[in-house]
mmCIF file of C-alpha atoms in Angstrom:
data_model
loop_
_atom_site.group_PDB
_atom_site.id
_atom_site.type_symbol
_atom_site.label_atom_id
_atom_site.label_comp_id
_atom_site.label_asym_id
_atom_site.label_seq_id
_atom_site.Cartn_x
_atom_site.Cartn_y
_atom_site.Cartn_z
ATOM 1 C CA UNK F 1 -102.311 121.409 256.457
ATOM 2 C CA UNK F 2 -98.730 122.719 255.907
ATOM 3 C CA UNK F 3 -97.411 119.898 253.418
ATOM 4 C CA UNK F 4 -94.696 118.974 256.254
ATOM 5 C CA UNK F 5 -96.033 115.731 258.026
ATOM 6 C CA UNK F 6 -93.680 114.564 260.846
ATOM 7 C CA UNK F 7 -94.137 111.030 262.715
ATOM 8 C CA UNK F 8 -94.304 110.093 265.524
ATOM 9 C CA UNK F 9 -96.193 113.306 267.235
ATOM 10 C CA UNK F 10 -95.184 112.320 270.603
ATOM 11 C CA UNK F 11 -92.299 109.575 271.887
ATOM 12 C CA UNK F 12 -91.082 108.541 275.315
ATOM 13 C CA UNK F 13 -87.618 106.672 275.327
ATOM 14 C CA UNK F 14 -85.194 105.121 277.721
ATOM 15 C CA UNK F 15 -81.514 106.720 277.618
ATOM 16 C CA UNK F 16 -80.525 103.127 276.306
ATOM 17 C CA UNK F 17 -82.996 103.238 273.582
ATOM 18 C CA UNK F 18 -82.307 103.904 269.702
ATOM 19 C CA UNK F 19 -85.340 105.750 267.964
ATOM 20 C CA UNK F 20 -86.107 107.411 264.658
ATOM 21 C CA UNK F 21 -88.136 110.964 264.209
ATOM 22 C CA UNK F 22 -88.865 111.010 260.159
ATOM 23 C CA UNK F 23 -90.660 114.012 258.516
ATOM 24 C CA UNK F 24 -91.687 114.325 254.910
ATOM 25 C CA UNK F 25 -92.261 117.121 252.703
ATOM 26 C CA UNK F 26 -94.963 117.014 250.066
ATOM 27 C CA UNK F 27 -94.084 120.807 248.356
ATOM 28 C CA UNK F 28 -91.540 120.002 246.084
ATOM 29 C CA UNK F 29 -88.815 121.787 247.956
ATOM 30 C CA UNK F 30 -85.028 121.589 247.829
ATOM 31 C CA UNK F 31 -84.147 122.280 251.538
ATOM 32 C CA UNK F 32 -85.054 120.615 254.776
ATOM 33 C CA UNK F 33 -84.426 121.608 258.383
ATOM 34 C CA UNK F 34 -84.328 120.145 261.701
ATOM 35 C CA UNK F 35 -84.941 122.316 264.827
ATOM 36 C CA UNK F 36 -84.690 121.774 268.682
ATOM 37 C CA UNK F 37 -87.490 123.761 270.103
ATOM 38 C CA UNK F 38 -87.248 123.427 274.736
ATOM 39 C CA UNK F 39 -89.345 125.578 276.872
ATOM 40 C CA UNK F 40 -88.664 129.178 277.146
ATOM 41 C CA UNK F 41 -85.513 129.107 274.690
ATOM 42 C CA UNK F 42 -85.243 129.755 271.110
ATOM 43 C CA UNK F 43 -86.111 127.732 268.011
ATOM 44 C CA UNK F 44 -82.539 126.213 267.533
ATOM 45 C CA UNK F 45 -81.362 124.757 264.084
ATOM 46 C CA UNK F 46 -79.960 121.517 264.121
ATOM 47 C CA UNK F 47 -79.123 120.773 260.642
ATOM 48 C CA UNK F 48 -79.691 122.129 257.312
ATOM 49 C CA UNK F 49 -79.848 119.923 253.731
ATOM 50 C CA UNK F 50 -79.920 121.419 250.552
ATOM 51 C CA UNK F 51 -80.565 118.989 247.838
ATOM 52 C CA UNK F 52 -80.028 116.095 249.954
ATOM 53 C CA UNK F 53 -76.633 117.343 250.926
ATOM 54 C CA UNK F 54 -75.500 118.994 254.634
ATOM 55 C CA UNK F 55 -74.578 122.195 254.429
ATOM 56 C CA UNK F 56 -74.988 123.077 258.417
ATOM 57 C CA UNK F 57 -74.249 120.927 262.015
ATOM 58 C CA UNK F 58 -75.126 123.578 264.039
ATOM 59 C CA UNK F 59 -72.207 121.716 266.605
ATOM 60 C CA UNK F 60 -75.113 119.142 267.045
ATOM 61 C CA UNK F 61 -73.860 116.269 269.458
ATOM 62 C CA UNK F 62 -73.655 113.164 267.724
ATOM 63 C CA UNK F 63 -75.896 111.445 269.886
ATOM 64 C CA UNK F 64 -78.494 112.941 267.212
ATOM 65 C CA UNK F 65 -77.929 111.433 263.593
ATOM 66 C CA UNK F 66 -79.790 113.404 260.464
ATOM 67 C CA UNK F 67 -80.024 111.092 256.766
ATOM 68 C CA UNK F 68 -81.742 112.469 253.922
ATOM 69 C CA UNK F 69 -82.064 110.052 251.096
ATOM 70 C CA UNK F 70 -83.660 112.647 248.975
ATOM 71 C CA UNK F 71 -85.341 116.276 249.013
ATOM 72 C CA UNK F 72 -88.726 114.792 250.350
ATOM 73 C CA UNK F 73 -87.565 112.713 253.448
ATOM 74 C CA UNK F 74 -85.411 113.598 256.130
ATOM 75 C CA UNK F 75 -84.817 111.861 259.049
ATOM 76 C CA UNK F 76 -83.151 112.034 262.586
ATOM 77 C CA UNK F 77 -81.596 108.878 263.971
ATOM 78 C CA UNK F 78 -81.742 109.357 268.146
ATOM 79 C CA UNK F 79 -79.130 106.985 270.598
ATOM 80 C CA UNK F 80 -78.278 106.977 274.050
ATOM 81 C CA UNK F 81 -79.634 110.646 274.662
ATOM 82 C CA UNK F 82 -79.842 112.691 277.786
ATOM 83 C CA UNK F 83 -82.818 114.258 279.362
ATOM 84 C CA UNK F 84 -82.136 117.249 278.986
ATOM 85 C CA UNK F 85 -82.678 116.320 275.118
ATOM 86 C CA UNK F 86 -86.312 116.224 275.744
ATOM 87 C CA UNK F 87 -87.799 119.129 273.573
ATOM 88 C CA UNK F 88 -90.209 119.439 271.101
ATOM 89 C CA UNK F 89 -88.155 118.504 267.523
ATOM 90 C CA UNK F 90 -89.461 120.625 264.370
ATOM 91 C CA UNK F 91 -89.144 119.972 261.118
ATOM 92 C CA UNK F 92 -89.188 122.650 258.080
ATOM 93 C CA UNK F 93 -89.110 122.507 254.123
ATOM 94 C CA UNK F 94 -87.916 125.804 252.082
ATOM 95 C CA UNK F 95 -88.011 126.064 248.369
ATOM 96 C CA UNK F 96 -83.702 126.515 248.317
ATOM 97 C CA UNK F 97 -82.104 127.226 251.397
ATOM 98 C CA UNK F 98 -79.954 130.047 249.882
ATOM 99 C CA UNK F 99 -82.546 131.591 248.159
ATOM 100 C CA UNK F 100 -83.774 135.238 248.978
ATOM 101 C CA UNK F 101 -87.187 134.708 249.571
ATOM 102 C CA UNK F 102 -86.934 131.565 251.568
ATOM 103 C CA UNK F 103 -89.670 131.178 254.227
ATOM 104 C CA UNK F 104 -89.392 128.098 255.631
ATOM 105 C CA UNK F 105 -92.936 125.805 256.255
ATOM 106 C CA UNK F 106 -92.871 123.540 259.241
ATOM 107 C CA UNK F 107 -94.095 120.269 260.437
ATOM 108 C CA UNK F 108 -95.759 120.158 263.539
ATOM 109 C CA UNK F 109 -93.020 118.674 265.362
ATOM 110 C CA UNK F 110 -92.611 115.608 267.912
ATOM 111 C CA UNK F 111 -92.309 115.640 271.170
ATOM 112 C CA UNK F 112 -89.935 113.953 272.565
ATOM 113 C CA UNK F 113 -89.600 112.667 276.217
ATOM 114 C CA UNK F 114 -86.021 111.067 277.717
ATOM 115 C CA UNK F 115 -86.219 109.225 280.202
ATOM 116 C CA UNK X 1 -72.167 135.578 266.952
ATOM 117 C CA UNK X 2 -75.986 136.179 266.457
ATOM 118 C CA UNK X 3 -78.069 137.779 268.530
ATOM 119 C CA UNK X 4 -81.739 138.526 268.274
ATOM 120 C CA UNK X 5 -83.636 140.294 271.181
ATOM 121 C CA UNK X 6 -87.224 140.666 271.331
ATOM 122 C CA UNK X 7 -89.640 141.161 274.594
ATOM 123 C CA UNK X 8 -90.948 137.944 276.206
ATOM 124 C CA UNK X 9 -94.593 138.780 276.830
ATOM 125 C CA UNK X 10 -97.229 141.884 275.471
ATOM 126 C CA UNK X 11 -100.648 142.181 276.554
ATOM 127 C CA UNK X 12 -102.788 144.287 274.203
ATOM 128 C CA UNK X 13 -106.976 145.091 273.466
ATOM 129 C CA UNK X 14 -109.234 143.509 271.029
ATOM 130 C CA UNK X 15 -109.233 146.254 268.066
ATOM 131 C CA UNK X 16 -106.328 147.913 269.163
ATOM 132 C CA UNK X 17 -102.594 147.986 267.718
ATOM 133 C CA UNK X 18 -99.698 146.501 269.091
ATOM 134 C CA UNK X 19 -95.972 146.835 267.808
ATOM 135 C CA UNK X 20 -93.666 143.954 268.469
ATOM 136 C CA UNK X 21 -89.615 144.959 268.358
ATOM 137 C CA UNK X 22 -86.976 142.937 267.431
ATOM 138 C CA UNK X 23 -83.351 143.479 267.581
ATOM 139 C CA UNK X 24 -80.713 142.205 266.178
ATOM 140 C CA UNK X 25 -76.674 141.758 265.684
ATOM 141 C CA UNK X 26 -75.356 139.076 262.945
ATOM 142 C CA UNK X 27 -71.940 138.661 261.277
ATOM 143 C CA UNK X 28 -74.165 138.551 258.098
ATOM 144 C CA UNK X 29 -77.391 139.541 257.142
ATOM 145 C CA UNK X 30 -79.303 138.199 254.468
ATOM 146 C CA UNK X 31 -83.090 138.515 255.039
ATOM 147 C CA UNK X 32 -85.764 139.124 258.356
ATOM 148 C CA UNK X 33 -88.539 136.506 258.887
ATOM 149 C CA UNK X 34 -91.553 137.032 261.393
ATOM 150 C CA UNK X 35 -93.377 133.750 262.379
ATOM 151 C CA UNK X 36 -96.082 132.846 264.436
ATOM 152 C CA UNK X 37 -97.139 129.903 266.208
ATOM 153 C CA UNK X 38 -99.746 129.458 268.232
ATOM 154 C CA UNK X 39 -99.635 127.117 271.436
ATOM 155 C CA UNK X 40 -98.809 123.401 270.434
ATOM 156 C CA UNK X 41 -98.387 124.035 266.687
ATOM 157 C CA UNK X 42 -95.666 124.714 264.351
ATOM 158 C CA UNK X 43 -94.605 128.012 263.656
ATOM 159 C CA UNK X 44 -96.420 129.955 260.393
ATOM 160 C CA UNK X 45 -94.558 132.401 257.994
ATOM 161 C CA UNK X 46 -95.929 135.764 258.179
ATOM 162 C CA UNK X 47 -93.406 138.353 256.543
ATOM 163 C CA UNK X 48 -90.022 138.626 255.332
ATOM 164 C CA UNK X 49 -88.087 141.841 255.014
ATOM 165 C CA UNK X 50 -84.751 142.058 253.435
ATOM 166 C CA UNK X 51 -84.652 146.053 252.054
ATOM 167 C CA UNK X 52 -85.424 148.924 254.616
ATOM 168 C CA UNK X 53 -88.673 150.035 255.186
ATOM 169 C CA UNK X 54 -92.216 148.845 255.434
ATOM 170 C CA UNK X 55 -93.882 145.494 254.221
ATOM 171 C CA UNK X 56 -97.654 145.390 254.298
ATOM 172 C CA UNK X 57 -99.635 142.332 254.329
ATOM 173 C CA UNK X 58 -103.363 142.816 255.666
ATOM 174 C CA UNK X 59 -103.460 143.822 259.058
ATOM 175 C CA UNK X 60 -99.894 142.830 259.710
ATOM 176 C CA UNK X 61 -97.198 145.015 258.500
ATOM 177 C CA UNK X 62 -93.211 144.490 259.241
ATOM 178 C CA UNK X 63 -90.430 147.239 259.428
ATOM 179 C CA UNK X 64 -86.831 147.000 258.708
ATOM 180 C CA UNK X 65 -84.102 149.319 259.129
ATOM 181 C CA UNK X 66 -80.605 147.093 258.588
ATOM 182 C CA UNK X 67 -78.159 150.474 259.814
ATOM 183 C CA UNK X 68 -79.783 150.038 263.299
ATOM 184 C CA UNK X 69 -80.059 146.173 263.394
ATOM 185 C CA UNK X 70 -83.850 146.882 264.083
ATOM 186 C CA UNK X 71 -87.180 145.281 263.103
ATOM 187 C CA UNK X 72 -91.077 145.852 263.851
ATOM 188 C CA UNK X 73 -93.996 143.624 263.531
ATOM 189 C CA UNK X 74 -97.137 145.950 263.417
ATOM 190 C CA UNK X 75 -100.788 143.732 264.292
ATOM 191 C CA UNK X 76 -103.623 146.050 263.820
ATOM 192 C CA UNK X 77 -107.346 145.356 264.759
ATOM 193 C CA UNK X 78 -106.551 142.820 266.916
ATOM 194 C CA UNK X 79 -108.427 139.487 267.467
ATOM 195 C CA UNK X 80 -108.599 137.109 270.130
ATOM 196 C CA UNK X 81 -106.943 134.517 267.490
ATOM 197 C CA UNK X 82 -104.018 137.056 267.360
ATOM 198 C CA UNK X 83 -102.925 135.781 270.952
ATOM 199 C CA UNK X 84 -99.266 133.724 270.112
ATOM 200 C CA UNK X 85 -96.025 134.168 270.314
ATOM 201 C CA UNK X 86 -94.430 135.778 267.297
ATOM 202 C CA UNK X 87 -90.821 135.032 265.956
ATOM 203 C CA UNK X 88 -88.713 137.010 265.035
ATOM 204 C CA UNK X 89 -85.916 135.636 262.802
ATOM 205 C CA UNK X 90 -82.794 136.650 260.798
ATOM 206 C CA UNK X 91 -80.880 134.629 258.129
ATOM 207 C CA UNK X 92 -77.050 134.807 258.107
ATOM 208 C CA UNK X 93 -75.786 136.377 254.478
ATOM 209 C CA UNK X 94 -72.953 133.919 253.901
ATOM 210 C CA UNK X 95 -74.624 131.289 252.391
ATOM 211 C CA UNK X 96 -77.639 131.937 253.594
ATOM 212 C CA UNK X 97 -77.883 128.505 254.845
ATOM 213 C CA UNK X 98 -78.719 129.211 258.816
ATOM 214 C CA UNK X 99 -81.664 131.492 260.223
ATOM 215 C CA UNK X 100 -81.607 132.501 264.051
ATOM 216 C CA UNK X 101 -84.480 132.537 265.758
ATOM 217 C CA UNK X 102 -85.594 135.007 268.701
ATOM 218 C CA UNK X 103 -86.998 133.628 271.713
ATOM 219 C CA UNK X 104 -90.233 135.020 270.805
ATOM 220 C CA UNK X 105 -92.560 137.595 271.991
ATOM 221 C CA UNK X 106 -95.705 135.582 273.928
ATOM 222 C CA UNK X 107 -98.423 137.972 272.835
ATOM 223 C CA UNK X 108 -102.087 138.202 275.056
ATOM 224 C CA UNK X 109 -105.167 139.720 273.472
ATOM 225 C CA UNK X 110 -107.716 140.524 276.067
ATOM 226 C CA UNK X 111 -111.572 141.121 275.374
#
């Protein structure tokens, strides 16, 4: 158990569809992540929020809509996405995200299918 | 812009040492992570480096050296539960806000 819980594990949507992936943190910590993890490539980051405030859009299309209404909850809104979206999405907690020693502890993602 | 290199696949023994390289090039540097994950699950924290030199935890250890953009992740006494990829990962100093991931090195222990 990591103390990152992300819902739903797996989803399967239409291009037309609108969907929600929500994770929540149960560590007390400051920072949460989103990540784009596709076969074969690296772990991208998505976005970054440091005490419920953005501080990176890693040029994230806006297809893909994060909200954070507070350090435990973070969410990303999903619309009209392409299949070459489908990817495994990660979530991850840190203590501060500018802090030195800063490892980050991750959900265990959803997978997510576009059809 | 960032770059992190690291092999794609080892293959090593049970009970034998492998050493995992990672390169790297970043307008900033503020910190190395290695991760593992294991097929299907999230990735797990195993070592962070941010001074030169080597950090010892167990039977994993982790090198840095920041002149030559260069990091090691040492696995001794390998185990069949070793076998995942590991991740190697580097934090950008100005703000410290973003960390780059490698594409991971997809490690096989064999009996």
């Amino acid at each position: 158990e990591t103390g990152v819980t992300q819902t739903p594990r797996h989803l399967v949507m239409g291009m037309t569809n609108k969907k929600s992936l929500k994770c929540e943190q149960h560590l007390g910590h400051n920072a949460m992540y989103w990540y784009k993890q596709s076969a074969k490539k690296p772990l991208e980051l998505m976005f970054v929020y440091n005490f419920k405030e953005q501080t990176e859009n890693n040029s994230v299309p806006s297809r893909f809509s994060p909200e954070c209404p507070n350090s435990s909850h973070l969410f990303l809104h999903l619309h009209t996405l392409q299949p070459e979206d489908s990817a495994l999405y990660l979530c991850a907690s840190s203590q501060l995200a500018g802090a030195n020693y800063n490892e980050q502890f991750f959900g265990p993602g959803t997978r997510l299918t576009v059809l | 812009g960032q770059n992190i290199d690291q092999p794609t696949e080892m293959t090593a023994t049970e009970g034998a040492i492998v050493q995992i390289n990672c390169t790297y090039q970043t307008s900033g540097f503020n910190g190395l992570f290695w991760y593992q994950q294991h097929a299907g699950e999230a990735p797990t924290f195993l070592s962070y480096n941010v001074l030169d030199g080597l950090e010892e935890k167990g039977r994993f250890s982790s090198f840095l050296s920041r002149s030559k953009g260069y990091s090691y992740l040492l696995l001794k006494e390998l185990q069949m539960k070793d076998s995942a990829s590991y991740l190697c990962a580097v934090r950008e100093g100005t703000g410290g806000f973003k960390t780059i991931f490698g594409a991971g090195t997809r490690l096989f222990v064999k009996a």
